[in-house]
mmCIF file of C-alpha atoms and ligand atoms in Angstrom:
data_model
loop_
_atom_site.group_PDB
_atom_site.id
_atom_site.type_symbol
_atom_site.label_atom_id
_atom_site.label_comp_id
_atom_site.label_asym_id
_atom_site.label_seq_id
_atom_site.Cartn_x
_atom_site.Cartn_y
_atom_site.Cartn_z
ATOM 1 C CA UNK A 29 3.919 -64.701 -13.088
ATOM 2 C CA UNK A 30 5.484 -63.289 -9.905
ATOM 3 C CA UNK A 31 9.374 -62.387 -10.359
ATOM 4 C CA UNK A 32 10.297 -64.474 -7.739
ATOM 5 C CA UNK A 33 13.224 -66.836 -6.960
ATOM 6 C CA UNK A 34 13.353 -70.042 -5.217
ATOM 7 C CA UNK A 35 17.051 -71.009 -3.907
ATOM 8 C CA UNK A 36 17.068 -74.775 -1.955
ATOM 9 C CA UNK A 37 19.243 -74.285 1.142
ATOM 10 C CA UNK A 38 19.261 -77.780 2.399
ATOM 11 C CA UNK A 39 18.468 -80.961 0.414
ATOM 12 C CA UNK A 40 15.575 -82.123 2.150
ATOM 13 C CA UNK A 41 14.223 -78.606 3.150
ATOM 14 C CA UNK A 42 14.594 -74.970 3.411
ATOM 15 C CA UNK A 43 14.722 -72.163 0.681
ATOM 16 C CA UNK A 44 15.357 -68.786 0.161
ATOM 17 C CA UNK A 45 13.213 -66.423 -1.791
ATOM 18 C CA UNK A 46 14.550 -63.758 -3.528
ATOM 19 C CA UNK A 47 12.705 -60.607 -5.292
ATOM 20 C CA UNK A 48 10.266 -59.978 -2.778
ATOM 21 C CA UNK A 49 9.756 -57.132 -0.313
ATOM 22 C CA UNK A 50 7.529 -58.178 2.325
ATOM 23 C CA UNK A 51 6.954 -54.356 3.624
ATOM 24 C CA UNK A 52 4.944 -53.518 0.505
ATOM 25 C CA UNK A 53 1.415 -55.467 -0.682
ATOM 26 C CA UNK A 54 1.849 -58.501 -1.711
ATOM 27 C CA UNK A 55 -0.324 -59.256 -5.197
ATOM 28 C CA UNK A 56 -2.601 -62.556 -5.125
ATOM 29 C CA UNK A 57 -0.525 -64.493 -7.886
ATOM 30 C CA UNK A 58 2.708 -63.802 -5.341
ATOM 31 C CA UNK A 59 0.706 -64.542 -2.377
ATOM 32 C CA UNK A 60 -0.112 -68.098 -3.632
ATOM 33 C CA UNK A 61 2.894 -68.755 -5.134
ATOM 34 C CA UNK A 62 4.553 -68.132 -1.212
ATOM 35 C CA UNK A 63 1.949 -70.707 0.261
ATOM 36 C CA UNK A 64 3.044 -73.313 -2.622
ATOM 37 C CA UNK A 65 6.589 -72.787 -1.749
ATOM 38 C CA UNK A 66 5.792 -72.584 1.945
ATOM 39 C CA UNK A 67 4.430 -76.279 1.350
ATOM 40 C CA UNK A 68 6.586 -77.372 -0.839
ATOM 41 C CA UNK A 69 10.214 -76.816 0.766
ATOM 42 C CA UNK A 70 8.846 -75.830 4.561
ATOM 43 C CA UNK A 71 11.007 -73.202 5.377
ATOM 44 C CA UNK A 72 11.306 -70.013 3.478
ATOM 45 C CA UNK A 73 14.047 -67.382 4.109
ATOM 46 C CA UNK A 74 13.945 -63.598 3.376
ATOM 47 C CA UNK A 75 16.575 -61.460 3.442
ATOM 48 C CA UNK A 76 16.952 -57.789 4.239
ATOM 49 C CA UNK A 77 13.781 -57.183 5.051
ATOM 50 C CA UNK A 78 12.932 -54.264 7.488
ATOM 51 C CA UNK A 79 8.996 -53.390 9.101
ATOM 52 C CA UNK A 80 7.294 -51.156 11.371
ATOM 53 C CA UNK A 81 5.347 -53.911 13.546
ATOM 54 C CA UNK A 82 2.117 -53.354 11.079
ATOM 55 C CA UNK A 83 3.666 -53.482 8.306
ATOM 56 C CA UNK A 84 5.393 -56.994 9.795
ATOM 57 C CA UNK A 85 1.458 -57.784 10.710
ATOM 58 C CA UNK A 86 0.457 -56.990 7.370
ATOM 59 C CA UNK A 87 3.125 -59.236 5.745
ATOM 60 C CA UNK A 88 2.284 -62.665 8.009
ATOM 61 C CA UNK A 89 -1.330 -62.037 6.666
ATOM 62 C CA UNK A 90 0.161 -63.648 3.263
ATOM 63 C CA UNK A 91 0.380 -66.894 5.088
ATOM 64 C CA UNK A 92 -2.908 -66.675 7.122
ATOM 65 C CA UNK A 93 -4.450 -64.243 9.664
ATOM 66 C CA UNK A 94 -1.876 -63.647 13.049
ATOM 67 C CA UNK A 95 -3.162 -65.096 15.916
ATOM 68 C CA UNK A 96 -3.223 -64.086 19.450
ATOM 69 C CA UNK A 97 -0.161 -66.211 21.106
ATOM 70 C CA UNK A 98 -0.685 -67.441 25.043
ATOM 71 C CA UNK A 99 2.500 -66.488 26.764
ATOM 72 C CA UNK A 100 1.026 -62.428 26.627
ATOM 73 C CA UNK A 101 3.833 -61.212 29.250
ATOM 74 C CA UNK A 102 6.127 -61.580 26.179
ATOM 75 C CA UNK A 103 4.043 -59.771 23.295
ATOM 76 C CA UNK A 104 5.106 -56.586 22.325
ATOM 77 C CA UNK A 105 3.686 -53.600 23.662
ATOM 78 C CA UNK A 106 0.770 -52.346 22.099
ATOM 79 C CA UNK A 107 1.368 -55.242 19.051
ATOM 80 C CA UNK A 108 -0.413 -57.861 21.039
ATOM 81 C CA UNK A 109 0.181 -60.436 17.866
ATOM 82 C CA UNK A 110 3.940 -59.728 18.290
ATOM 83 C CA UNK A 111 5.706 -61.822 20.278
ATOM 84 C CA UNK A 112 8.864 -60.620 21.520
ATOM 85 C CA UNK A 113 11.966 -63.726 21.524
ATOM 86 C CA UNK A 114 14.225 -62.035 23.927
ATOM 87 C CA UNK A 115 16.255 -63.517 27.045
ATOM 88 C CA UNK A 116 16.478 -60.180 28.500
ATOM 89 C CA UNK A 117 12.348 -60.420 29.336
ATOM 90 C CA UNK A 118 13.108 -63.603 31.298
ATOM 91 C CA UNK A 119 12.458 -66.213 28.356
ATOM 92 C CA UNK A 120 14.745 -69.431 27.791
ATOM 93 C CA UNK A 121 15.722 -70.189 24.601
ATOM 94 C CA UNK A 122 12.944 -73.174 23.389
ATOM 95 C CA UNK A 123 15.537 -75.821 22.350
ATOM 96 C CA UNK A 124 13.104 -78.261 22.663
ATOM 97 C CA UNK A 125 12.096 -79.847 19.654
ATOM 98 C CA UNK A 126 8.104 -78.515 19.092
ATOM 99 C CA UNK A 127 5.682 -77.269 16.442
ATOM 100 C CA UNK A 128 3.702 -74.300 17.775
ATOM 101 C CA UNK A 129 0.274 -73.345 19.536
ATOM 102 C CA UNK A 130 -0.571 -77.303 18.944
ATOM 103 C CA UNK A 131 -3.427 -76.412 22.423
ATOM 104 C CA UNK A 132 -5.632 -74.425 19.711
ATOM 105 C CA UNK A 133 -8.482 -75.538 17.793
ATOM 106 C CA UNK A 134 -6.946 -74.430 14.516
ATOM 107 C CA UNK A 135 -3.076 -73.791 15.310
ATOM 108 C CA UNK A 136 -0.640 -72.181 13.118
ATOM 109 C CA UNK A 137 -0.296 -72.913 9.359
ATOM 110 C CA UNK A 138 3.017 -70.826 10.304
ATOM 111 C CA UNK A 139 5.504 -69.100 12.418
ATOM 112 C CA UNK A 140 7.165 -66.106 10.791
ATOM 113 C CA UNK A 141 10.135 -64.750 12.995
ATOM 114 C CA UNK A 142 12.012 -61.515 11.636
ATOM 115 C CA UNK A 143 15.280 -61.371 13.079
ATOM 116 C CA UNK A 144 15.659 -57.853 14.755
ATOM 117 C CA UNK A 145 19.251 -57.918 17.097
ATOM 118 C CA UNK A 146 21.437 -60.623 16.332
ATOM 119 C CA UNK A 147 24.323 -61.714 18.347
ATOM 120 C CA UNK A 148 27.434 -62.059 16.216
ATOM 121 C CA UNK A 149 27.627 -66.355 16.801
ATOM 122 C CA UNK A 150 25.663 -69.282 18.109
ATOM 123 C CA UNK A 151 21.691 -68.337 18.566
ATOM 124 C CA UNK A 152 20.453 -69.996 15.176
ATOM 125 C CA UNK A 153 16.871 -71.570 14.596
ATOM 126 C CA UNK A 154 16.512 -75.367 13.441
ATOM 127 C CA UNK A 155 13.688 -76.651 11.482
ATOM 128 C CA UNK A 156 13.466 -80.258 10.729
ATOM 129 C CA UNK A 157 11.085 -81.953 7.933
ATOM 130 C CA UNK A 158 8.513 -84.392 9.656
ATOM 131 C CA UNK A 159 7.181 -84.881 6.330
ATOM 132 C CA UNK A 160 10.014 -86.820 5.531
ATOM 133 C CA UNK A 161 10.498 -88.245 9.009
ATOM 134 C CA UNK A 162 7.199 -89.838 8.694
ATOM 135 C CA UNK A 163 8.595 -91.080 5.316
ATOM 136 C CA UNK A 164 11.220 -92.424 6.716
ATOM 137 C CA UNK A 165 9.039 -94.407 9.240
ATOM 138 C CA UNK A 166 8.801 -98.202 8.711
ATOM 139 C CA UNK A 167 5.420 -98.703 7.568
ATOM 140 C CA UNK A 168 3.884 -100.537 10.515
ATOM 141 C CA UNK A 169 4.632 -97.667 12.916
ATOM 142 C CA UNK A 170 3.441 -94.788 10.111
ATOM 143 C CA UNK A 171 0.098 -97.182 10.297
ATOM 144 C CA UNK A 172 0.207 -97.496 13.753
ATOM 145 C CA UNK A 173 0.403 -93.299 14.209
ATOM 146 C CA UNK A 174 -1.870 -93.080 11.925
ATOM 147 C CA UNK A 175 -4.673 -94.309 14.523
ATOM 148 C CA UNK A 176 -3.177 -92.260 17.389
ATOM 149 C CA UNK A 177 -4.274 -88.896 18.151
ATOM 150 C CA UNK A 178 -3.012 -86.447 21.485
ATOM 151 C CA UNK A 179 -5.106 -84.231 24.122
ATOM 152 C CA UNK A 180 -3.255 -80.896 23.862
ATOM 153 C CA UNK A 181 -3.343 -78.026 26.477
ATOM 154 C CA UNK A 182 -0.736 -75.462 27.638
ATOM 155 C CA UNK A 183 3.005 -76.512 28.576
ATOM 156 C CA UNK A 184 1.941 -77.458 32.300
ATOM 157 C CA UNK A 185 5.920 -77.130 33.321
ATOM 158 C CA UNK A 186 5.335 -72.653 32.348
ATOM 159 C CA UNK A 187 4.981 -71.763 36.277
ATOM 160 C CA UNK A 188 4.789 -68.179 34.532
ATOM 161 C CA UNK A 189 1.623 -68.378 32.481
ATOM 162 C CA UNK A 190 -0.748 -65.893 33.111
ATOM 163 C CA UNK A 191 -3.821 -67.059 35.023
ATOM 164 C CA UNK A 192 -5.562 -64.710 32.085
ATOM 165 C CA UNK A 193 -4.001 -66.927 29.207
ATOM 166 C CA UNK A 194 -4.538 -70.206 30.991
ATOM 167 C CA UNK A 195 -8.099 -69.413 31.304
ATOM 168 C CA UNK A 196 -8.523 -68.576 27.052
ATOM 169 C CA UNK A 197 -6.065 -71.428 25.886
ATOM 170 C CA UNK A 198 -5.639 -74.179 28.300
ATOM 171 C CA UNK A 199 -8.624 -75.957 26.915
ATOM 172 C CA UNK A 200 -7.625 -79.651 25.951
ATOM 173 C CA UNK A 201 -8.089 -80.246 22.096
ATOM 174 C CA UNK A 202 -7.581 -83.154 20.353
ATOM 175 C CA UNK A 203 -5.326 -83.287 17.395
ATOM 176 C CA UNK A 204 -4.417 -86.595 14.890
ATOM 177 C CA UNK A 205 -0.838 -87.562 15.379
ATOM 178 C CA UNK A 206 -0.331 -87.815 11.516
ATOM 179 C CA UNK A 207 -2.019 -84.786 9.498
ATOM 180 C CA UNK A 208 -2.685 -84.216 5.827
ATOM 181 C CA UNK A 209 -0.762 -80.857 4.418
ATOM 182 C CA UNK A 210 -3.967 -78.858 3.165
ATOM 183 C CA UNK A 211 -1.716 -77.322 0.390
ATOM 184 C CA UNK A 212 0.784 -80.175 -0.302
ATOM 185 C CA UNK A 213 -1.780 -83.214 0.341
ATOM 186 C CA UNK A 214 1.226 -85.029 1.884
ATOM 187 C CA UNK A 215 1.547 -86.324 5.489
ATOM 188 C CA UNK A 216 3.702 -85.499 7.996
ATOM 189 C CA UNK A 217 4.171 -86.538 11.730
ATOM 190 C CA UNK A 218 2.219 -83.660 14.247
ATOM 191 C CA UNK A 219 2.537 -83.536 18.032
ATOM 192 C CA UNK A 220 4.130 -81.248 20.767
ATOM 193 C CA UNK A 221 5.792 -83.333 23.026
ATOM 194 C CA UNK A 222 4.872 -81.175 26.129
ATOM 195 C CA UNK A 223 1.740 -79.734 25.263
ATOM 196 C CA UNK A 224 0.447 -83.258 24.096
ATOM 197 C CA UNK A 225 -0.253 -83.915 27.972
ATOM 198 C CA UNK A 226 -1.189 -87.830 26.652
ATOM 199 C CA UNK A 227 -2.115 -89.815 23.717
ATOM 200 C CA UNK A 228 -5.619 -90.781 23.530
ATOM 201 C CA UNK A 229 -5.665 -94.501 25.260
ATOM 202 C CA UNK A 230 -2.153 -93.966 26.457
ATOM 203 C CA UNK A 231 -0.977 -93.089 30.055
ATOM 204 C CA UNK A 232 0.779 -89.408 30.607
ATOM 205 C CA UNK A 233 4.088 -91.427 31.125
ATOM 206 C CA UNK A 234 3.863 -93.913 28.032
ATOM 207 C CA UNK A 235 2.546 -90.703 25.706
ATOM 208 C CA UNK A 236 5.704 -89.166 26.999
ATOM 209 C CA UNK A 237 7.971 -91.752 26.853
ATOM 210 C CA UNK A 238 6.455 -92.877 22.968
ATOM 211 C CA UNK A 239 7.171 -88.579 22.142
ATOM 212 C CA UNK A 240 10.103 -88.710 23.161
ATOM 213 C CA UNK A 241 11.850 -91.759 21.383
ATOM 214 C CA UNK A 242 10.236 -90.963 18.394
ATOM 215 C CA UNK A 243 12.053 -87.166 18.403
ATOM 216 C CA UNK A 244 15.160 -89.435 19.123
ATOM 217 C CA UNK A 245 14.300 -91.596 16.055
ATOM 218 C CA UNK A 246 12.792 -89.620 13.427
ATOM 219 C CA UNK A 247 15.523 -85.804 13.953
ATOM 220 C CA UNK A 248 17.984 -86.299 11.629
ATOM 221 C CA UNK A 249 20.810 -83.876 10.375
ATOM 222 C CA UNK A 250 19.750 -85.037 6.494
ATOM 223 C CA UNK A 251 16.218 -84.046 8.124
ATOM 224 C CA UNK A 252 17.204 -80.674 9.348
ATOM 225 C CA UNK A 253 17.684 -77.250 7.500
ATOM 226 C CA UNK A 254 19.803 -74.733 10.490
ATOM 227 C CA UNK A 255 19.157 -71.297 10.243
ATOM 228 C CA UNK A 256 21.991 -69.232 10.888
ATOM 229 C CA UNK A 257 19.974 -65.404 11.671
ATOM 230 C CA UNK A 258 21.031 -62.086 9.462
ATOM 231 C CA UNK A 259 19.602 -59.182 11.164
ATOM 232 C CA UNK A 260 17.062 -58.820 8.431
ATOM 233 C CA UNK A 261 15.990 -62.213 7.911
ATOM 234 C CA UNK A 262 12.328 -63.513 7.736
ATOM 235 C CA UNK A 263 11.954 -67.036 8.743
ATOM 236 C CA UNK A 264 8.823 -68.542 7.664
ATOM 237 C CA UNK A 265 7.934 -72.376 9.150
ATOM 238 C CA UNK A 266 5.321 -74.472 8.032
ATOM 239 C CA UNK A 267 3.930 -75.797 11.304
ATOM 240 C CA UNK A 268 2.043 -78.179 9.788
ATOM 241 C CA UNK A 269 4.997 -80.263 8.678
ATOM 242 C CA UNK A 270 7.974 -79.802 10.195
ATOM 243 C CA UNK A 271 9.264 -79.359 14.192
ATOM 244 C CA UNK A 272 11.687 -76.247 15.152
ATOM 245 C CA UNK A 273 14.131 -75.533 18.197
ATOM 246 C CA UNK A 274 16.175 -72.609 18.972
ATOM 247 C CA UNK A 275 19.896 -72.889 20.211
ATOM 248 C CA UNK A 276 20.839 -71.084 23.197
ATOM 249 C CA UNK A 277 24.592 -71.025 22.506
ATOM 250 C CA UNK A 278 24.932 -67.533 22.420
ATOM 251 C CA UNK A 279 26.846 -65.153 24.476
ATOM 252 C CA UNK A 280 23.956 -63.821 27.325
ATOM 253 C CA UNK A 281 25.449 -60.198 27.218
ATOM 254 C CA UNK A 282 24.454 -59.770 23.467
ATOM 255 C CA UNK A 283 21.022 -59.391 22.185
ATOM 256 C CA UNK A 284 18.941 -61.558 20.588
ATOM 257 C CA UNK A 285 15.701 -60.025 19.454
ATOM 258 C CA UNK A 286 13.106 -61.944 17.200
ATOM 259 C CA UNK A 287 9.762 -60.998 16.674
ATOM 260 C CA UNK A 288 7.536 -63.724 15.725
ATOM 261 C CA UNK A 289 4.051 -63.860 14.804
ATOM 262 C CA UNK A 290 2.035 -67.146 13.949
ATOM 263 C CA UNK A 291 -0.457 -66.918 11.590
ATOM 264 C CA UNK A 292 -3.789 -69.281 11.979
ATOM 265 C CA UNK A 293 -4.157 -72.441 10.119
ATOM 266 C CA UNK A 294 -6.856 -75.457 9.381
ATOM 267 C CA UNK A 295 -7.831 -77.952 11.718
ATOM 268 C CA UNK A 296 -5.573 -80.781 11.604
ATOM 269 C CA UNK A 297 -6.769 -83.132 9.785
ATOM 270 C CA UNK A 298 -5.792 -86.817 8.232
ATOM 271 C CA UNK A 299 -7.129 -87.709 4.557
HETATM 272 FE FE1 FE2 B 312 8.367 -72.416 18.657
#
C-alpha cells in the first residue's frame, strides 16, 4: 500500500495528504489511491511542494490529462496548460461561486492550484461540498433538478476574451444539472451560474434568477472547507462535486501568484 496519510480538515470536506512528493513519479497504487481520496473528501491539500512548470504538468496528470484553459492571455508563457492567478496581469479575483470550464464537452475532473507568492493575510480559496448541498435539498427540488439540464458557453460578461478562444470554446454544450461522481457514484449539484447562459426550457432571466437562489440556499459554512494558502501548497478540487471562490481581501501591493492547471474529466453524466 502507498505510505500515505489522510488528515480531515473540515467535517464535511477537505483533507490533507501527507507523505507524498508530487515532483517525483507517482506509482499506480498511489495514483488511485489520490483519485479515491480526491472523491471521497473533495479537496486535497499538499504541503511544501515545489515544481518546475513540467514537473507541476507531470503531477496534475495523476488526476487526468491538463487541458487547454480559454482565458489564453493569462497562461504562462511557453506552459500554455498553466494558467497564471495573478492581479498584476489584469485578472479579478473570481469570488463568484463556480465550478470550472463547465462550456467543454468533458470539463475538469479537477483544478490543481500550487500556491507560488502568497500575501501574508486575506487571499484564501473556498471550496464548498455540493454533494452534500444536494443532500441537503428537500427531496422534491433534488427530483425536480434532477430533470433540469443548462446550455453552457463562455462567461459572456469577459469583454477580454480572445476572439481566438471564443472561436475554440464558446460552443454551447449541454450539461445535467445533477451529475453522478464517476469515482464516488454519489450525486452532487453541477452548474456555473454565468456560463450556464439558461436552463433548458427556462428563460435567461428565470435560469439566472433559479442559479442564483439556489447558491444562496444550498452555501453553507458547515458546507465549506476555506483554504488559507502556504506558499507551497497544492490545492486539488474535485470539480465534479463541489463549487470554489477566491477572496480578494488581500492587500493589492503584495503578490498573489497561483498557478493552476485543470485536468480533463468525463462527460457529465446522471445514473
Ligand atoms: Fe475557478
Amino acid at each position: 500500500m502507498p505510505a500515505i496519510t489522510i488528515t480531515r480538515l473540515h467535517p464535511s470536506l477537505g483533507a490533507e495528504i501527507g507523505g507524498v512528493d508530487l515532483s517525483r513519479p507517482i506509482d499506480a497504487a498511489t495514483k488511485q489511491a489520490l483519485n479515491v481520496a480526491l472523491g471521497e473528501h473533495l479537496a486535497l491539500v499538499f504541503r511544501g511542494q515545489s515544481f518546475t512548470p513540467d514537473q507541476y504538468l507531470q503531477a496534475a496528470e495523476v488526476f487526468g490529462p491538463p487541458m487547454r484553459q480559454h482565458y489564453s492571455q493569462h497562461n504562462m508563457p511557453e506552459y500554455p496548460d498553466i494558467g497564471l492567478v495573478w492581479h498584476r496581469n489584469g485578472q479579478r479575483p473570481a469570488e463568484r461561486w463556480h465550478t470550472d470550464h463547465t462550456n467543454r464537452e468533458r470539463p475538469p475532473a479537477a483544478t490543481i492550484l500550487y500556491g507560488v507568492e502568497i500575501p501574508p493575510s486575506g487571499g484564501g480559496t473556498s471550496v464548498a461540498n455540493m454533494r452534500a448541498a444536494y443532500n441537503a435539498l428537500p427531496e422534491t427540488e433534488q427530483a425536480r433538478l434532477a430533470g433540469l439540464s443548462t446550455v453552457n458557453r463562455l462567461d459572456a460578461h469577459h469583454p477580454d476574451t480572445r476572439a481566438e478562444d471564443r472561436e475554440k470554446f464558446d460552443i454551447p454544450i449541454v450539461h445535467p444539472m445533477v451529475r453522478t461522481h464517476p469515482v464516488h457514484g454519489s450525486r452532487a449539484v453541477y452548474f456555473h451560474v454565468t456560463k450556464a447562459h439558461q436552463i433548458v426550457g427556462m428563460t435567461p432571466e428565470g435560469s439566472s434568477a433559479y442559479m442564483n437562489d439556489l447558491l444562496e440556499r444550498m452555501i453553507k459554512p458547515e458546507i465549506t472547507y476555506h483554504h488559507a494558502w502556504r506558499k507551497g501548497d497544492v490545492l486539488v478540487i474535485d470539480d465534479r462535486a463541489t463549487m470554489h471562490r477566491a477572496h480578494g481581501d488581500y492587500d493589492r501591493s503584495q503578490s498573489r501568484v497561483l498557478w493552476r492547471i485543470i485536468a480533463e474529466g468525463d462527460r457529465p453524466v446522471l445514473v
